[in-house]
Amino acid sequence: RCMGNIKINNFEMAPFLSNFYESPIEFDGITYPTNEHFFQAMKTFHVAERKLIAAAATPGAAKRLGRKTQLRPDWEEIKEDIMLMGLRIKFSDPLLKAKLIATGDAELIEGNHWHDNTWGDCYCDKCKNIKGKNMLGKLLMKVREECKPTGPRPMKWHIFNSEHHPLCWDDFAIEFDTKEAAERFIYS
């Protein structure tokens, strides 16, 4: 593992973990550009509102629309399940799945400065003495465990840097099924 046993305290270190990261989610015939769009749209049963949220220009705009939507009556009971569903769909993408697995056993913490101590852990002066629930981080770690392969892994070819460590992007090891594929990548 590249990450070792460290904490990822801020998703700016690994932006693909953020709900704002562009990763289309298809659900009930609607494509949501990010998991944030998906999560906010699931707050309502109204298809027109879901489509409006899906069409929002940015994840932040989708979040603002989600705050104004007519909440479904069961939202508080199911919101964690909805987030988990969105994360499972997002990380079914092979590249995102590999990046998530590459975080190893790192504790994933949605560190923030916007006072979100439910989905994350705010580190601003006002909240620094409050321990956030970090629900998003915990759900990401749950999905990571579900994504990890079981049983023996097939042999893979790795690209190494000059220090003989796997070449990593955001600590994501690049693997290839054959030596030829690795060489094509290096020399392309």
Coordinates of C-alpha atoms in Angstrom, one line a residue:
R1 CA 0.0 0.0 0.0
C2 CA 1.2 3.5 -0.8
M3 CA -0.7 5.3 1.9
G4 CA 0.4 3.4 4.9
N5 CA -1.5 4.0 8.1
I6 CA -2.1 7.8 8.0
K7 CA -5.1 10.0 8.1
I8 CA -6.5 11.9 5.1
N9 CA -7.7 14.9 7.0
N10 CA -8.8 17.0 4.1
F11 CA -10.2 15.8 0.7
E12 CA -8.0 18.5 -1.0
M13 CA -5.2 15.9 -0.5
A14 CA -7.3 13.3 -2.4
P15 CA -10.0 15.3 -4.3
F16 CA -11.6 12.1 -5.8
L17 CA -13.0 11.4 -2.3
S18 CA -15.1 14.6 -2.3
N19 CA -18.7 14.5 -3.2
F20 CA -17.9 17.6 -5.4
Y21 CA -15.6 15.5 -7.6
E22 CA -17.0 15.0 -11.1
S23 CA -18.1 11.4 -11.4
P24 CA -21.4 11.0 -13.2
I25 CA -24.1 8.9 -11.4
E26 CA -27.0 7.5 -13.4
F27 CA -30.1 6.8 -11.3
D28 CA -33.7 6.4 -12.4
G29 CA -33.0 7.7 -15.9
I30 CA -31.3 10.9 -14.6
T31 CA -27.5 11.5 -14.8
Y32 CA -26.1 13.5 -11.9
P33 CA -22.6 15.1 -12.5
T34 CA -21.4 14.4 -9.0
N35 CA -22.4 12.5 -5.9
E36 CA -23.4 15.9 -4.3
H37 CA -25.9 16.4 -7.1
F38 CA -27.2 12.9 -6.6
F39 CA -27.5 13.2 -2.8
Q40 CA -29.3 16.6 -2.9
A41 CA -31.7 15.4 -5.6
M42 CA -32.6 12.3 -3.5
K43 CA -34.0 14.6 -0.8
T44 CA -37.2 14.9 -2.8
F45 CA -39.6 12.5 -4.6
H46 CA -40.4 15.2 -7.3
V47 CA -38.8 14.3 -10.6
A48 CA -38.9 17.9 -11.8
E49 CA -36.9 19.0 -8.7
R50 CA -34.5 16.1 -9.2
K51 CA -33.9 17.1 -12.8
L52 CA -33.4 20.8 -11.8
I53 CA -30.8 19.7 -9.2
A54 CA -29.1 17.4 -11.7
A55 CA -28.8 20.3 -14.1
A56 CA -27.2 22.6 -11.5
A57 CA -23.9 24.1 -12.9
T58 CA -21.8 23.2 -9.9
P59 CA -22.1 20.9 -6.9
G60 CA -22.4 24.0 -4.7
A61 CA -25.4 25.1 -6.7
A62 CA -26.9 21.6 -6.4
K63 CA -26.4 21.8 -2.6
R64 CA -28.2 25.2 -2.4
L65 CA -31.1 23.8 -4.5
G66 CA -31.2 20.8 -2.2
R67 CA -31.7 23.0 0.8
K68 CA -34.8 24.6 -0.8
T69 CA -36.4 21.4 -2.1
Q70 CA -39.5 19.8 -0.6
L71 CA -38.0 17.2 1.7
R72 CA -39.3 13.6 1.5
P73 CA -40.9 12.6 4.8
D74 CA -38.4 9.8 5.5
W75 CA -35.2 11.9 4.7
E76 CA -33.7 11.9 8.2
E77 CA -34.1 8.1 8.4
I78 CA -32.6 7.3 5.0
K79 CA -30.1 10.0 4.2
E80 CA -27.1 7.9 5.3
D81 CA -28.3 5.0 3.1
I82 CA -28.7 7.4 0.2
M83 CA -25.1 8.7 0.7
L84 CA -23.9 5.1 0.9
M85 CA -25.8 4.2 -2.3
G86 CA -24.3 7.2 -4.2
L87 CA -20.7 6.3 -3.0
R88 CA -21.2 2.7 -4.1
I89 CA -22.3 3.9 -7.6
K90 CA -19.5 6.4 -7.8
F91 CA -16.8 3.9 -6.8
S92 CA -18.0 1.3 -9.2
D93 CA -15.9 3.2 -11.7
P94 CA -12.8 1.1 -12.0
L95 CA -10.3 4.0 -11.8
L96 CA -12.1 5.6 -8.8
K97 CA -12.3 2.2 -7.2
A98 CA -8.6 1.6 -7.6
K99 CA -7.8 5.1 -6.1
L100 CA -10.1 4.4 -3.2
I101 CA -8.5 1.0 -2.5
A102 CA -5.0 2.7 -2.8
T103 CA -5.8 4.7 0.3
G104 CA -5.0 1.5 2.1
D105 CA -6.0 1.6 5.7
A106 CA -5.8 5.4 6.0
E107 CA -8.5 6.9 8.2
L108 CA -10.6 9.1 5.9
I109 CA -11.8 12.3 7.5
E110 CA -13.8 14.9 5.7
G111 CA -12.0 17.8 7.3
N112 CA -13.6 21.1 6.6
H113 CA -13.9 24.7 7.7
W114 CA -17.7 25.2 7.0
H115 CA -18.9 23.8 10.3
D116 CA -20.1 20.4 9.0
N117 CA -19.6 18.1 12.1
T118 CA -22.2 15.6 10.8
W119 CA -20.7 14.4 7.5
G120 CA -17.2 15.6 8.5
D121 CA -15.1 17.2 11.2
C122 CA -14.7 20.9 11.1
Y123 CA -11.3 22.3 12.1
C124 CA -12.2 26.0 12.3
D125 CA -11.5 28.0 15.5
K126 CA -15.2 27.9 16.4
C127 CA -15.4 24.1 16.1
K128 CA -11.9 22.9 17.0
N129 CA -13.0 21.5 20.3
I130 CA -16.0 19.6 18.8
K131 CA -15.4 16.1 17.5
G132 CA -17.2 15.7 14.2
K133 CA -19.2 12.5 13.4
N134 CA -17.3 12.2 10.1
M135 CA -20.2 10.2 8.5
L136 CA -18.8 10.7 5.0
G137 CA -15.4 9.5 6.0
K138 CA -16.8 6.4 7.7
L139 CA -19.0 5.6 4.7
L140 CA -16.0 6.0 2.3
M141 CA -14.0 3.5 4.5
K142 CA -17.0 1.1 4.4
V143 CA -17.1 1.3 0.6
R144 CA -13.3 0.9 0.5
E145 CA -13.6 -2.4 2.4
E146 CA -16.4 -3.6 0.1
C147 CA -14.2 -2.8 -2.9
K148 CA -11.1 -4.6 -1.7
P149 CA -10.4 -7.8 -3.6
T150 CA -10.5 -11.1 -1.8
G151 CA -8.4 -14.1 -2.5
P152 CA -5.1 -14.1 -4.4
R153 CA -4.4 -11.2 -6.7
P154 CA -3.2 -11.9 -10.3
M155 CA 0.3 -10.8 -11.0
K156 CA 0.5 -7.1 -12.1
W157 CA 3.3 -5.1 -13.6
H158 CA 4.1 -1.9 -11.7
I159 CA 5.9 1.2 -12.9
F160 CA 8.6 2.2 -10.4
N161 CA 10.3 5.6 -9.8
S162 CA 14.0 6.0 -9.5
E163 CA 13.9 5.0 -5.8
H164 CA 12.3 1.7 -6.6
H165 CA 8.9 2.6 -5.2
P166 CA 5.6 2.2 -7.1
L167 CA 5.0 5.3 -9.1
C168 CA 1.9 6.8 -7.5
W169 CA -0.5 9.6 -8.4
D170 CA -2.2 10.7 -5.2
D171 CA -0.6 7.5 -3.9
F172 CA -2.4 5.4 -6.6
A173 CA -0.1 2.7 -7.9
I174 CA -0.3 2.3 -11.7
E175 CA -0.7 -1.4 -12.5
F176 CA -0.7 -3.2 -15.8
D177 CA -1.7 -6.8 -16.8
T178 CA 1.4 -7.3 -19.0
K179 CA 4.9 -6.0 -19.2
E180 CA 4.2 -4.8 -22.7
A181 CA 1.2 -2.7 -21.5
A182 CA 3.5 -1.1 -18.9
E183 CA 6.1 -0.3 -21.5
R184 CA 3.5 1.2 -23.9
F185 CA 2.4 3.5 -21.1
I186 CA 5.9 4.5 -20.3
Y187 CA 7.0 5.2 -23.9
S188 CA 3.7 6.8 -25.2

